[in-house]
Amino acid sequence: MSADPGAGRLPPLREIIARHGLSASKALGQNFILDEQLLDRIAAIPGPLAGERAYEVGPGPGGLTRALLRAGAELVAVERDRRCLAALDETGAAFPGQLRVIEGDALAVDEAIEAGPAHVVANLPYNVGTALLVRWLGGEAWPPWWKSLTLMFQLEVAERIVARPGSGAYGRLAVLAQWRSLPRLAMKVHRSAFVPPPKVMSAVIHIVPKPQPEGVRSATLERLTAAAFGQRRKMLRRSLQSLPGALEALDRLGIDPSRRAETLSVEEFVTVARELSAARTG
């Protein structure tokens, strides 16, 4: 017998989906996972969640939701698809007091107020996943409101998050993810695990924050990487010429301006951003 109180009162996910007439919306970037063992494995990635607060974006019919509730999380879930709300209410009723559902667009929710501090665990809708990640990685306040991020992405995006300098996947997203947090590729997920199956493979990324390097503003690093990788095939002397003080910073640091952005390490980007941050406050 299952140890969690809700398991015996919830029908299989396929029955929930059929009863509520749900189908994945392409417009909302939805792809459902029905394999409960896989969902339990994803819910376990952040570590023990019993008594911990968790935050989920785009729960859909509630597959990952019930896995997080089974793990003992106190869950806040944001869903903009009204069709899914009745199914989520049914899931919440099986786990009294553990689930709060917010109807709305996750991009408009103040997570720090509604959920934080929390472990974010989500099979993110493809059409907003990267935008949400960049938002959660940004901002001057650090440590952030989230304790960890466990997020499903297309495999190509996941590889960009963990990429190393010099690789084809290395770019702005890698620098923003790695300069003050530790991302790892926790699990690859075959396309056949989803309903409907997407055209590409997926992967789960796990990210935990680390101390922020001193003397560096997040906004400065964001501007620097946007300029550097906005014209990634060009040398830094060309891609950074529109960013005030950037070429002078390269000269002071002894970084060859004929290099291209993908050859600079995360640490080198941080060093340049520190020079620019100092110049701005000096």
Short mmCIF file of C-alpha atoms in Angstrom, two decimals:
data_model
loop_
_atom_site.label_atom_id
_atom_site.label_comp_id
_atom_site.label_asym_id
_atom_site.label_seq_id
_atom_site.Cartn_x
_atom_site.Cartn_y
_atom_site.Cartn_z
CA MET A 1 0.00 0.00 0.00
CA SER A 2 1.23 3.49 -0.85
CA ALA A 3 2.43 5.60 2.06
CA ASP A 4 0.86 8.80 0.76
CA PRO A 5 -2.76 9.54 1.66
CA GLY A 6 -3.89 10.66 -1.79
CA ALA A 7 -2.65 7.81 -3.95
CA GLY A 8 -5.56 5.50 -3.31
CA ARG A 9 -8.15 8.19 -4.00
CA LEU A 10 -6.86 9.35 -7.38
CA PRO A 11 -7.69 7.57 -10.64
CA PRO A 12 -4.98 7.05 -13.30
CA LEU A 13 -3.93 10.15 -15.20
CA ARG A 14 -5.39 8.83 -18.46
CA GLU A 15 -8.78 8.58 -16.78
CA ILE A 16 -8.49 12.12 -15.41
CA ILE A 17 -7.59 13.44 -18.88
CA ALA A 18 -10.46 11.55 -20.55
CA ARG A 19 -13.04 12.49 -17.93
CA HIS A 20 -12.22 16.21 -18.11
CA GLY A 21 -11.90 16.19 -21.90
CA LEU A 22 -8.30 17.42 -21.82
CA SER A 23 -5.84 17.45 -24.68
CA ALA A 24 -2.43 19.06 -24.94
CA SER A 25 -2.63 22.54 -26.44
CA LYS A 26 0.02 23.28 -29.04
CA ALA A 27 -0.65 27.00 -28.62
CA LEU A 28 0.23 26.74 -24.92
CA GLY A 29 3.30 24.56 -25.53
CA GLN A 30 1.79 21.64 -23.63
CA ASN A 31 3.04 18.04 -23.66
CA PHE A 32 1.73 15.74 -20.91
CA ILE A 33 3.73 13.00 -19.14
CA LEU A 34 1.63 10.06 -17.95
CA ASP A 35 4.33 7.70 -16.65
CA GLU A 36 3.99 8.02 -12.87
CA GLN A 37 7.30 6.28 -12.15
CA LEU A 38 9.08 8.81 -14.38
CA LEU A 39 7.23 11.65 -12.68
CA ASP A 40 8.27 10.35 -9.26
CA ARG A 41 11.90 10.26 -10.44
CA ILE A 42 11.67 13.90 -11.57
CA ALA A 43 10.06 14.92 -8.26
CA ALA A 44 12.95 13.26 -6.40
CA ILE A 45 15.69 15.24 -8.17
CA PRO A 46 15.66 18.25 -5.77
CA GLY A 47 16.04 15.89 -2.80
CA PRO A 48 13.55 15.17 0.00
CA LEU A 49 10.51 17.44 -0.34
CA ALA A 50 8.52 16.39 2.73
CA GLY A 51 7.44 19.60 4.43
CA GLU A 52 9.24 21.72 1.80
CA ARG A 53 7.57 24.34 -0.35
CA ALA A 54 7.55 23.70 -4.10
CA TYR A 55 6.47 25.75 -7.10
CA GLU A 56 5.20 24.33 -10.39
CA VAL A 57 4.46 26.12 -13.66
CA GLY A 58 2.06 24.60 -16.17
CA PRO A 59 0.84 21.54 -14.26
CA GLY A 60 -1.74 20.69 -16.91
CA PRO A 61 -3.78 17.65 -15.79
CA GLY A 62 -1.55 17.29 -12.73
CA GLY A 63 0.84 14.42 -13.39
CA LEU A 64 3.94 16.01 -11.90
CA THR A 65 1.68 17.76 -9.40
CA ARG A 66 0.58 14.50 -7.82
CA ALA A 67 4.21 13.25 -7.79
CA LEU A 68 5.27 16.35 -5.87
CA LEU A 69 2.35 15.95 -3.47
CA ARG A 70 3.20 12.28 -2.97
CA ALA A 71 6.69 13.43 -2.03
CA GLY A 72 5.16 15.57 0.71
CA ALA A 73 5.66 19.01 -0.82
CA GLU A 74 3.54 22.03 0.02
CA LEU A 75 2.87 23.05 -3.56
CA VAL A 76 1.92 26.26 -5.32
CA ALA A 77 1.02 25.63 -8.98
CA VAL A 78 0.35 28.23 -11.68
CA GLU A 79 -1.88 27.20 -14.58
CA ARG A 80 -3.26 29.49 -17.29
CA ASP A 81 -5.34 26.78 -19.04
CA ARG A 82 -8.77 26.93 -17.40
CA ARG A 83 -9.63 23.50 -18.82
CA CYS A 84 -7.16 21.93 -16.36
CA LEU A 85 -8.43 23.58 -13.18
CA ALA A 86 -11.10 21.01 -12.36
CA ALA A 87 -8.58 18.17 -12.67
CA LEU A 88 -6.18 20.04 -10.38
CA ASP A 89 -8.97 20.63 -7.87
CA GLU A 90 -9.56 16.88 -7.83
CA THR A 91 -5.87 16.27 -7.17
CA GLY A 92 -5.80 18.86 -4.41
CA ALA A 93 -8.80 17.26 -2.70
CA ALA A 94 -6.83 14.00 -2.42
CA PHE A 95 -4.00 15.84 -0.62
CA PRO A 96 -5.80 18.21 1.78
CA GLY A 97 -3.91 21.40 2.56
CA GLN A 98 -0.92 20.65 0.30
CA LEU A 99 -1.92 22.31 -2.99
CA ARG A 100 -2.75 25.89 -3.94
CA VAL A 101 -3.50 26.61 -7.58
CA ILE A 102 -3.12 30.07 -9.09
CA GLU A 103 -4.94 30.64 -12.35
CA GLY A 104 -2.88 32.92 -14.57
CA ASP A 105 0.21 33.53 -16.63
CA ALA A 106 3.42 32.50 -14.83
CA LEU A 107 5.24 35.43 -16.44
CA ALA A 108 2.93 37.77 -14.51
CA VAL A 109 3.22 36.04 -11.12
CA ASP A 110 5.48 37.41 -8.36
CA GLU A 111 6.90 34.07 -7.28
CA ALA A 112 8.85 35.48 -4.33
CA ILE A 113 5.55 36.56 -2.76
CA GLU A 114 3.32 33.71 -3.90
CA ALA A 115 5.70 30.76 -3.41
CA GLY A 116 9.16 31.63 -2.16
CA PRO A 117 11.36 30.34 -0.78
CA ALA A 118 10.66 27.20 -2.79
CA HIS A 119 12.03 24.42 -4.94
CA VAL A 120 10.83 24.99 -8.50
CA VAL A 121 9.91 21.74 -10.24
CA ALA A 122 8.20 21.99 -13.61
CA ASN A 123 7.69 20.46 -17.02
CA LEU A 124 7.79 23.95 -18.47
CA PRO A 125 5.64 24.82 -21.48
CA TYR A 126 8.06 25.02 -24.41
CA ASN A 127 6.91 28.48 -25.43
CA VAL A 128 7.82 30.20 -22.12
CA GLY A 129 10.50 27.95 -20.64
CA THR A 130 13.58 29.92 -21.63
CA ALA A 131 12.00 33.27 -20.75
CA LEU A 132 11.13 32.02 -17.27
CA LEU A 133 14.61 30.59 -16.74
CA VAL A 134 16.34 33.84 -17.72
CA ARG A 135 14.04 35.73 -15.36
CA TRP A 136 14.76 33.37 -12.46
CA LEU A 137 18.51 33.57 -13.09
CA GLY A 138 18.48 37.36 -13.25
CA GLY A 139 17.99 40.24 -10.87
CA GLU A 140 20.31 41.84 -8.34
CA ALA A 141 18.87 40.09 -5.28
CA TRP A 142 20.94 37.00 -4.49
CA PRO A 143 20.51 34.34 -3.17
CA PRO A 144 17.25 34.18 -5.14
CA TRP A 145 13.77 33.34 -3.90
CA TRP A 146 14.13 29.79 -5.24
CA LYS A 147 16.11 27.07 -3.46
CA SER A 148 16.60 25.00 -6.61
CA LEU A 149 15.29 24.72 -10.16
CA THR A 150 14.36 21.32 -11.60
CA LEU A 151 13.11 22.05 -15.09
CA MET A 152 12.20 20.12 -18.23
CA PHE A 153 13.52 21.60 -21.48
CA GLN A 154 14.07 20.51 -25.02
CA LEU A 155 17.42 18.69 -25.01
CA GLU A 156 18.97 21.37 -27.22
CA VAL A 157 18.10 24.07 -24.67
CA ALA A 158 19.31 21.91 -21.78
CA GLU A 159 22.66 21.43 -23.50
CA ARG A 160 22.99 25.19 -23.94
CA ILE A 161 22.48 25.71 -20.20
CA VAL A 162 25.34 23.37 -19.19
CA ALA A 163 27.63 24.02 -22.18
CA ARG A 164 31.34 24.67 -21.78
CA PRO A 165 33.37 27.39 -23.58
CA GLY A 166 34.37 26.55 -27.13
CA SER A 167 31.45 24.20 -27.77
CA GLY A 168 28.76 24.94 -30.31
CA ALA A 169 26.10 25.08 -27.60
CA TYR A 170 27.99 27.59 -25.44
CA GLY A 171 26.42 31.01 -25.37
CA ARG A 172 24.64 33.62 -23.33
CA LEU A 173 22.35 31.12 -21.59
CA ALA A 174 25.35 29.13 -20.31
CA VAL A 175 27.01 32.22 -18.84
CA LEU A 176 23.81 33.45 -17.17
CA ALA A 177 23.19 29.98 -15.71
CA GLN A 178 26.73 29.31 -14.53
CA TRP A 179 28.12 32.58 -13.17
CA ARG A 180 26.34 32.29 -9.81
CA SER A 181 24.62 28.91 -9.91
CA LEU A 182 25.50 25.29 -10.61
CA PRO A 183 23.49 23.63 -13.39
CA ARG A 184 23.65 19.96 -14.28
CA LEU A 185 21.84 17.75 -16.74
CA ALA A 186 19.97 15.43 -14.38
CA MET A 187 18.03 13.23 -16.78
CA LYS A 188 17.31 12.80 -20.48
CA VAL A 189 13.69 12.07 -21.38
CA HIS A 190 12.71 10.33 -24.60
CA ARG A 191 10.06 11.96 -26.75
CA SER A 192 7.87 8.84 -26.36
CA ALA A 193 7.31 9.73 -22.69
CA PHE A 194 5.03 12.61 -23.69
CA VAL A 195 1.47 12.86 -24.97
CA PRO A 196 1.55 13.96 -27.71
CA PRO A 197 5.20 13.10 -28.44
CA PRO A 198 7.19 16.23 -29.34
CA LYS A 199 9.49 16.17 -32.33
CA VAL A 200 12.60 16.47 -30.16
CA MET A 201 14.21 14.82 -27.14
CA SER A 202 13.92 16.51 -23.75
CA ALA A 203 16.02 16.71 -20.60
CA VAL A 204 15.65 17.75 -16.98
CA ILE A 205 18.08 20.38 -15.70
CA HIS A 206 18.78 20.84 -11.99
CA ILE A 207 20.19 24.19 -10.85
CA VAL A 208 21.22 25.32 -7.37
CA PRO A 209 22.43 28.83 -6.50
CA LYS A 210 26.00 29.49 -5.37
CA PRO A 211 27.55 32.67 -3.91
CA GLN A 212 27.55 35.60 -6.31
CA PRO A 213 31.00 36.91 -7.32
CA GLU A 214 31.69 40.18 -5.53
CA GLY A 215 31.61 43.48 -7.37
CA VAL A 216 29.46 42.28 -10.29
CA ARG A 217 25.99 43.57 -11.14
CA SER A 218 23.63 41.11 -12.82
CA ALA A 219 22.33 43.81 -15.17
CA THR A 220 25.89 44.55 -16.33
CA LEU A 221 26.61 40.90 -17.07
CA GLU A 222 23.31 40.60 -18.92
CA ARG A 223 24.17 43.59 -21.15
CA LEU A 224 27.68 42.27 -21.73
CA THR A 225 26.56 38.79 -22.78
CA ALA A 226 23.74 40.18 -24.92
CA ALA A 227 26.24 42.29 -26.86
CA ALA A 228 28.93 39.62 -27.07
CA PHE A 229 26.69 36.79 -28.24
CA GLY A 230 24.34 38.98 -30.27
CA GLN A 231 26.99 38.83 -33.01
CA ARG A 232 28.75 35.67 -31.90
CA ARG A 233 30.65 35.06 -35.13
CA LYS A 234 32.31 38.47 -34.90
CA MET A 235 35.40 39.33 -32.91
CA LEU A 236 34.86 41.03 -29.58
CA ARG A 237 36.24 44.33 -30.92
CA ARG A 238 33.22 44.41 -33.22
CA SER A 239 30.51 42.83 -31.09
CA LEU A 240 31.33 44.96 -28.01
CA GLN A 241 32.03 48.28 -29.69
CA SER A 242 28.53 49.56 -28.90
CA LEU A 243 28.85 48.76 -25.17
CA PRO A 244 30.45 51.76 -23.41
CA GLY A 245 33.72 50.89 -21.68
CA ALA A 246 33.82 47.27 -22.85
CA LEU A 247 36.81 47.51 -25.18
CA GLU A 248 38.74 49.50 -22.58
CA ALA A 249 37.93 46.79 -20.02
CA LEU A 250 39.29 44.11 -22.35
CA ASP A 251 42.50 46.10 -22.73
CA ARG A 252 42.96 46.54 -18.98
CA LEU A 253 42.39 42.83 -18.40
CA GLY A 254 44.68 41.72 -21.22
CA ILE A 255 41.89 39.92 -23.10
CA ASP A 256 42.60 39.80 -26.84
CA PRO A 257 39.78 41.70 -28.62
CA SER A 258 40.23 39.48 -31.68
CA ARG A 259 38.73 36.57 -29.75
CA ARG A 260 35.11 35.56 -30.23
CA ALA A 261 32.55 35.39 -27.44
CA GLU A 262 32.31 31.60 -27.39
CA THR A 263 36.01 31.34 -26.45
CA LEU A 264 35.66 33.35 -23.22
CA SER A 265 35.09 31.36 -20.05
CA VAL A 266 32.34 32.22 -17.60
CA GLU A 267 35.04 33.52 -15.26
CA GLU A 268 36.38 35.86 -17.97
CA PHE A 269 32.89 37.25 -18.60
CA VAL A 270 32.53 37.82 -14.85
CA THR A 271 35.88 39.63 -14.75
CA VAL A 272 34.89 41.94 -17.62
CA ALA A 273 31.50 42.60 -16.01
CA ARG A 274 33.25 43.47 -12.74
CA GLU A 275 35.38 46.05 -14.57
CA LEU A 276 32.28 47.55 -16.16
CA SER A 277 30.38 47.52 -12.85
CA ALA A 278 33.31 49.29 -11.13
CA ALA A 279 33.48 51.90 -13.90
CA ARG A 280 29.77 52.58 -13.53
CA THR A 281 29.97 53.08 -9.75
CA GLY A 282 33.36 54.75 -9.74
#
